[in-house]
Amino acid sequence: MLEMKEVYKTFGVQKALDGLTLRVPRGAVYGLVGPNGAGKTTAIRHLTGVYRADSGTVTLNGQPIDENLLAKEKICCVADEPFYFPGASLLDMKTYYSGIYPQFDEKRFRELQAVFTLPQKSPIRRFSKGMQKQAAFHLALSTQAQVLILDEPVDGLDPVMRRQVWSLILDDVARRETTVLVSSHNLRELEDICDHVGIMKAGKMLAERSLSDMQGSTVKLQMVGDAPEGLEILHKASSGRLNTYIVRGSIPQVQAAVERVNPAYFDILPLSLEEIFIYEVGGGSHETESILL
Amino acid sequence: MRLKVSFCNKTVLKTDIVRYAPLWGGYTLMLALLTLMCIRAPGESPEYAYAEMVRLFSARAGHMVFINGFYALAVVQALWGDLLTPRLCNSLHAMPVTRDGFFGAHLVSGVLFAIVPNVLVYSLAALMVPGEIAAAPLMTLAAACLQYLFYLGAALVAVQLAGNRMGMVLAYGMLNFFSILVYWFCAQVFTPLTYGTEANVNWMANICPTVVMYRGSYFTPLEHYLDTPTASIYYYDGMERGRLWVPAMACALVGVGLIALAQFLYRRRKLESAGDLLAYPGLAPVFLVMNTLMVAAFIHLGVSLMDFEAVSQYFFLPLGLIVGYVSGLMLLRRTTRVFRKRLLLPLAGILVLCALTVCGIYTDVFKVIRRVPQENQVMSVTVEPVNGNYGRKPLEVTDREKIQAILSYHRESLNGWQDQVRDALLQKTSCWKPGAYFNVRLEYKLENGRTMARRYALRRDFYSSPEFMKVMSAPELSLGCTEAELREKIDRAEYVMYGMYAQDEDGSYRTVDFEDRDGLCDAMMMDSREGTLLNYSFWDETYGTSQSVENLGDLSIQGGREDDYYYIWFPINENTAHTLRWLVTHEGEYMDAKG
C-alpha cells in the first residue's frame, strides 16, 4: 500500500500540504484530482521521494520512501513534462533506466517497440511533445515497477495512443497487480479507468474512497414537483417545472422515497466524477463540500 | 524491507563520463597543447634548455590555479546541474538512486575528469622531456591535483548552497574571493582615513586560497655560471622545491573538508529549492550583505579605474551599497518589485553603519590616530624610512634626548592631520597617502611590553628639529649600515668613486685617493653627528616634504663579490660639509665647501 499520513509541507509561508492523508491500496488505479494549486504535484513529489515532508510519513508497504532505495526501485513516475538527458536517444535512456531499475525488462521494452513506434537512435529532444510522452511510457512500462505514478499522463497523446496507453497500463494492473496513481484534470477519462478516487483541495484530502462508493452514496434526482420529505437534499436547481436535486443516498433508497409521492415525472441518475468533483470542491458556488463526508 | 546503501551509483557514473566527454576531452586537449608549449628542443645549449623548461613547467604549475579554478566550476555546474534546474532535479531524484549514490558517482566523475587528463598529459610530458627534468612535469601534475581538490571542494559547497546556476557562480566567487574583496574594500575606503596608523589589511588578501596557491613557486631550476677567461659557462644543477607545496597541501585538505561538508549539505538539502538563488533561505541575509559589499567594492574599483578624483569614490560608495543591496534583493526574490519600505530597511542600516564607520575613522573617535605615547612609557623607538631611496636598515634609538626628539616629531606630524587626509582625498596635495610616498616608520617599544607603530610623511617643519635630523642622519638610516660596517666597507672597497655635477658634466666619475680611508669615514660620521648626512629622499621636493637642496654630486663605495657584494651611494650637497671638504682636500679642484 502506498500511503501518506498527516503530511505537512510549507514553501516559505505557503502551506502546500496541510495534513494530507492518502491511501492507495495495492493493485488499485487511484485518481488524484483537485483544483489547480490543490497540492497534487507536491503530493506526487513526496510519493516519489523528491520532497521531504515537514512532518508526517510517506510509505510504501509500511517502509519510508525517502532515500530508501528498495522502496524507490518499486516506483516509477511519468511526469507531466518528462525529462531526458540532452542529446540522449531512446536507446541511451533505456541504458540509463536499465541500470537504475533492477527489474527493467528488456524483453518488454522490445515488445513495446511494436506499440510505440519511435525512432530508437534519434535524440528524444527532437521528438514532438506526444512522442516524448510515448517515450516516457515506453520506458516506464519497461521498468516493471510495482507502482506507477502518473502526473497528467496522456496530455499530448492522440486519442488512439491514449486508448493504447491506458490499455497497456490496465493490462499491467491485471497481470502484475500494479498500483497506479494518476493525477489528471481529465475527469471523464479518470472515471473510465479509476477504481479509487481522492479529491484534494488546499493541501487536504476532501474525500477518498472507491469510485463506486462515491457514486453510490449520492445521486442526482430530476423530478417535477417538490422532493419528498425525509430525503437529505444537498443542492437544488430549477429549470421551469423541472427540479434537479443532489440527494444523499443510494439509487434504490431515493427511488423508493420518490415513488411514494408519485410525481408526474422523475429520473434518478448517478453522479459523474466531474459532478462529484464540482460539488466536492465547491465549484458550483454552493455549500456542497459536505456531500460525501 | 531493509535499507539498501549506495555510495556511488555505477549507472550514474557511466552516464556522467559519457555525457560530459566533450568537457573532459576539451580539457585534456587544452592541457596537451599547453604542455607542448613548455617543451623545448635542447639545441646548442641543452643545460640552458633544461632550466628554461623547468621554468616553464613551474610557471604552468602556477597557471593551473586559474585553469583548475574555472574547470572545477564548469565540472560541478555540469555534474550537479540537476540540483539547479527544477525539472531535472525532480525527474532525477524521483528515480531509485539515493542522494549518497548521486553524490558519490558525481564526485568520482568530478575527480576523474581532472585527474585522468592531468595524469595522462603530464606523464606523457615526463616521457617526452629529457630525463634530467622529468620530475618537472610530474611536480606540475602533483600541484595541479592539489589545486583541483580545493577548487572541487569549493565548487561543491557552492553548488549545495545555491539553487540555480547564477547563484552557484556567485557563491563560488564569494567562497574563493570574498577575502580579496573585503581587503580591497578596506584598503580603498578605510585605510586612506587612518592617518599614520598601520592598519595592515594585507592579511585579508593573503588568506584568499587562489593567492595562497599562486604567489610563489612550486619548484625552480638550480643553476650557476662558471666564468672563464673566454666565456661564462652555464650549468643546470637540478630543481629546488618551492614554498608553495605546504599551502597547496593545506588547501587540498581544506578541499577534502569542503567535499565532506558538501555531502552533508546535500543530505539535508530541500530539493524544492532548485531554481531559487539560494538552497538555504536562512543564508539570504548573509548573501545580501556579501553582495552589497561586493558590488560596492566593484563600483569603487570601477570609479578608481576611470581615474576619478579620490574624493569622488566616497560619493560612489553609498551608490555602490544601494546597487549591491537592491540587486541582491532582486536576485533573491526573482522580481524587480523590491522597492518596499520593509525590504529596504536593512539597507538603511548598512548605509548608516558604513557612514558611521567612515566618519568614526575620520574623526578618530577612539583616539587611535592621535595617540602619542608619554616619554616615560617608551623604552626604545625603532626608526625606519619607507619608500625612499634609503638603505632601509632600521635604527633602534634608546637615547632619551633622541626619543624626545622623535616624540616631538610624532606630535608635530599630527598637527592638522585631518586637513592632510582631506587634502589628499581631494588631491590638493600629495602629502599623505599610505604607502605611496616617503614615510618614516616609528615602532615604539613600551614599558608595558607592547609595541606601537606609526608612519608619517616628513613635514616641512622637520628641518626645525635638529635633534630629529641627527636621528635621521644615523648611518644605519642614511647609508644602511652601522659606523663600524661603514668603516670596514670603506676599508676594503675596491672603488670609491665620486662625480661632481658642476665639473663632470659628461657624467664621468673619479676614483678617490685611497691613502686616507679612515679620513673619509670620519668626515661622513661628523656629518652624521651634525645631522646633515641625510639621504636624497629628504631633500627631494617630489616627496612633498622638504626644502630644496641642490645636489652637487654623489659618492659611491663598492666592493666584495657575489654574495658579499656591497654598494653604497650617497648624495653630496652643500650641507654635507665634512665629506665635501674631504673630497676637496684630496683632489683640491672642486667648488668651495660650506664651513
Coordinates of N, CA, C and O in Angstrom, one line a residue, chain A residues 9 11 45 48-52 54 60 63 67-74 81-83 85-86 95-97 99-101, chain B residues 1-4 6 9 11-12 15 19 87-88 90-100 102 267-272:
Chain A
K9 N 3.5 20.2 4.5 CA 4.7 20.8 3.8 C 4.4 22.3 3.5 O 3.3 22.6 3.0
F11 N 6.1 25.9 1.7 CA 7.1 26.5 0.9 C 7.1 28.0 1.4 O 6.2 28.7 1.0
R45 N 5.3 14.4 -5.6 CA 6.8 14.5 -5.4 C 7.2 14.0 -4.0 O 8.3 13.5 -3.8
T48 N 7.2 10.2 -4.6 CA 8.4 9.7 -5.4 C 9.7 9.9 -4.7 O 10.8 9.7 -5.2
G49 N 9.6 10.5 -3.5 CA 10.8 10.6 -2.7 C 11.6 11.9 -3.1 O 12.8 12.0 -2.7
V50 N 11.0 12.8 -3.8 CA 11.8 14.0 -4.2 C 11.7 15.0 -3.1 O 12.8 15.5 -2.6
Y51 N 10.6 15.3 -2.6 CA 10.4 16.2 -1.5 C 10.4 15.4 -0.1 O 9.9 14.3 -0.1
R52 N 10.8 16.2 0.9 CA 10.7 15.6 2.2 C 9.6 16.3 3.0 O 9.5 17.6 2.9
D54 N 7.6 18.1 6.0 CA 7.9 18.8 7.2 C 7.6 17.9 8.4 O 8.3 17.8 9.4
L60 N 5.7 3.1 1.4 CA 5.3 2.1 0.5 C 5.4 0.8 1.3 O 6.5 0.4 1.7
Q63 N 7.1 1.0 4.6 CA 8.5 1.4 4.6 C 8.6 2.9 4.1 O 8.0 3.2 3.1
E67 N 14.9 8.3 0.4 CA 16.2 7.8 0.5 C 16.2 6.3 0.7 O 17.2 5.7 1.2
N68 N 15.1 5.6 0.4 CA 15.1 4.2 0.6 C 15.1 3.5 -0.8 O 14.1 3.5 -1.5
L69 N 16.2 3.0 -1.1 CA 16.4 2.5 -2.5 C 15.5 1.4 -2.8 O 14.9 1.3 -3.9
L70 N 15.3 0.5 -1.8 CA 14.4 -0.7 -2.1 C 13.0 -0.2 -2.4 O 12.3 -0.9 -3.2
A71 N 12.5 0.8 -1.7 CA 11.2 1.3 -1.9 C 11.1 2.0 -3.3 O 10.2 1.8 -4.1
K72 N 12.1 2.9 -3.5 CA 12.1 3.7 -4.7 C 12.3 2.8 -6.0 O 11.8 3.2 -7.1
E73 N 12.9 1.7 -5.9 CA 13.1 0.8 -7.0 C 11.7 0.3 -7.5 O 11.6 -0.2 -8.7
K74 N 10.7 0.3 -6.6 CA 9.4 -0.2 -7.0 C 8.5 0.8 -7.5 O 7.4 0.6 -7.9
E81 N 6.0 16.8 -17.7 CA 6.9 17.1 -18.7 C 8.1 16.1 -18.5 O 9.0 16.4 -17.6
P82 N 8.2 15.0 -19.2 CA 9.2 14.1 -18.9 C 10.6 14.6 -19.2 O 10.8 15.5 -20.1
F83 N 11.6 14.2 -18.5 CA 13.0 14.6 -18.7 C 13.8 13.6 -19.4 O 13.8 12.4 -19.1
F85 N 18.1 13.3 -20.9 CA 19.4 13.9 -21.0 C 19.5 14.6 -22.3 O 19.0 14.1 -23.3
P86 N 20.1 15.8 -22.4 CA 20.2 16.5 -23.6 C 20.9 15.6 -24.7 O 22.0 15.1 -24.3
T95 N 19.3 2.5 -21.6 CA 20.5 2.0 -20.9 C 20.5 2.6 -19.5 O 20.9 1.9 -18.5
Y96 N 20.2 3.9 -19.4 CA 20.2 4.5 -18.1 C 19.1 3.9 -17.2 O 19.4 3.5 -16.0
Y97 N 17.9 3.7 -17.7 CA 16.8 3.1 -16.9 C 17.2 1.7 -16.5 O 16.9 1.3 -15.4
G99 N 20.0 0.5 -15.9 CA 21.0 0.5 -14.9 C 20.4 0.9 -13.6 O 20.9 0.5 -12.5
I100 N 19.4 1.7 -13.6 CA 18.8 2.3 -12.4 C 17.7 1.4 -11.8 O 17.6 1.2 -10.6
Y101 N 16.9 0.9 -12.7 CA 15.7 0.0 -12.2 C 16.2 -1.5 -12.3 O 16.3 -2.0 -13.5
Chain B
M1 N 11.4 -4.6 5.0 CA 12.2 -4.1 3.9 C 13.5 -3.4 4.5 O 13.3 -2.5 5.3
R2 N 14.6 -3.9 4.2 CA 15.8 -3.3 4.8 C 16.3 -2.2 3.9 O 15.9 -2.1 2.7
L3 N 17.0 -1.3 4.5 CA 17.5 -0.1 3.7 C 18.7 -0.6 2.9 O 19.6 -1.3 3.4
K4 N 18.8 -0.2 1.7 CA 19.9 -0.6 0.8 C 20.8 0.6 0.7 O 20.4 1.8 0.4
S6 N 23.9 2.8 -0.9 CA 24.7 3.0 -2.1 C 25.5 4.3 -2.0 O 24.9 5.4 -1.8
N9 N 26.6 5.3 -7.5 CA 25.8 4.6 -8.5 C 26.5 4.4 -9.8 O 26.9 5.4 -10.4
T11 N 25.6 3.3 -12.7 CA 25.0 3.8 -14.0 C 25.1 5.3 -14.1 O 25.4 5.8 -15.2
V12 N 25.0 6.0 -13.0 CA 25.1 7.5 -13.0 C 26.6 7.8 -13.4 O 26.8 8.7 -14.2
T15 N 27.1 7.2 -17.0 CA 26.4 8.3 -17.8 C 27.1 9.6 -17.7 O 27.3 10.3 -18.7
R19 N 28.3 11.4 -21.0 CA 27.6 12.7 -21.3 C 28.6 13.9 -21.4 O 28.4 14.7 -22.2
R87 N 13.1 21.0 -13.2 CA 12.6 19.8 -13.9 C 13.5 18.7 -13.8 O 13.2 17.5 -13.5
L88 N 14.8 19.0 -14.0 CA 15.8 18.0 -14.0 C 15.9 17.4 -12.6 O 16.1 16.2 -12.4
N90 N 13.7 17.3 -10.2 CA 12.5 16.4 -9.8 C 12.6 15.1 -10.5 O 12.3 14.0 -9.9
S91 N 12.9 15.1 -11.8 CA 12.9 13.8 -12.6 C 14.0 12.9 -12.1 O 13.7 11.7 -11.9
L92 N 15.2 13.4 -11.9 CA 16.3 12.5 -11.5 C 16.1 12.0 -10.1 O 16.4 10.8 -9.8
H93 N 15.6 12.9 -9.2 CA 15.5 12.4 -7.8 C 14.3 11.5 -7.6 O 14.2 11.0 -6.5
A94 N 13.4 11.5 -8.6 CA 12.3 10.5 -8.4 C 12.7 9.1 -8.7 O 12.0 8.1 -8.5
M95 N 13.9 9.0 -9.3 CA 14.4 7.6 -9.7 C 15.1 7.0 -8.5 O 15.5 7.6 -7.5
P96 N 15.2 5.7 -8.6 CA 15.7 4.9 -7.4 C 17.3 5.1 -7.3 O 18.0 4.1 -7.5
V97 N 17.7 6.3 -7.0 CA 19.1 6.5 -6.7 C 19.1 7.3 -5.4 O 18.4 8.3 -5.3
T98 N 19.9 7.0 -4.4 CA 19.9 7.8 -3.2 C 20.8 9.0 -3.4 O 21.6 9.1 -4.4
R99 N 20.7 10.0 -2.5 CA 21.5 11.2 -2.7 C 23.0 10.8 -2.6 O 23.8 11.4 -3.3
D100 N 23.3 9.9 -1.6 CA 24.7 9.5 -1.5 C 25.2 8.8 -2.8 O 26.3 9.0 -3.2
F102 N 24.1 9.4 -5.9 CA 24.3 10.5 -6.8 C 25.6 11.2 -6.5 O 26.5 11.4 -7.4
R267 N 22.7 16.0 1.8 CA 21.8 15.1 2.5 C 20.7 15.9 3.1 O 19.6 15.4 3.2
R268 N 21.0 17.2 3.5 CA 20.0 18.0 4.2 C 19.2 18.9 3.3 O 18.2 19.5 3.7
R269 N 19.6 18.9 2.0 CA 19.0 19.8 1.1 C 17.5 19.6 0.8 O 17.1 18.4 0.7
K270 N 16.8 20.7 0.7 CA 15.4 20.6 0.3 C 15.4 20.7 -1.2 O 15.8 21.8 -1.7
L271 N 15.0 19.7 -1.9 CA 15.1 19.7 -3.4 C 14.2 20.7 -4.1 O 14.4 21.1 -5.2
E272 N 13.2 21.2 -3.3 CA 12.3 22.2 -3.9 C 13.0 23.5 -4.1 O 12.4 24.5 -4.7

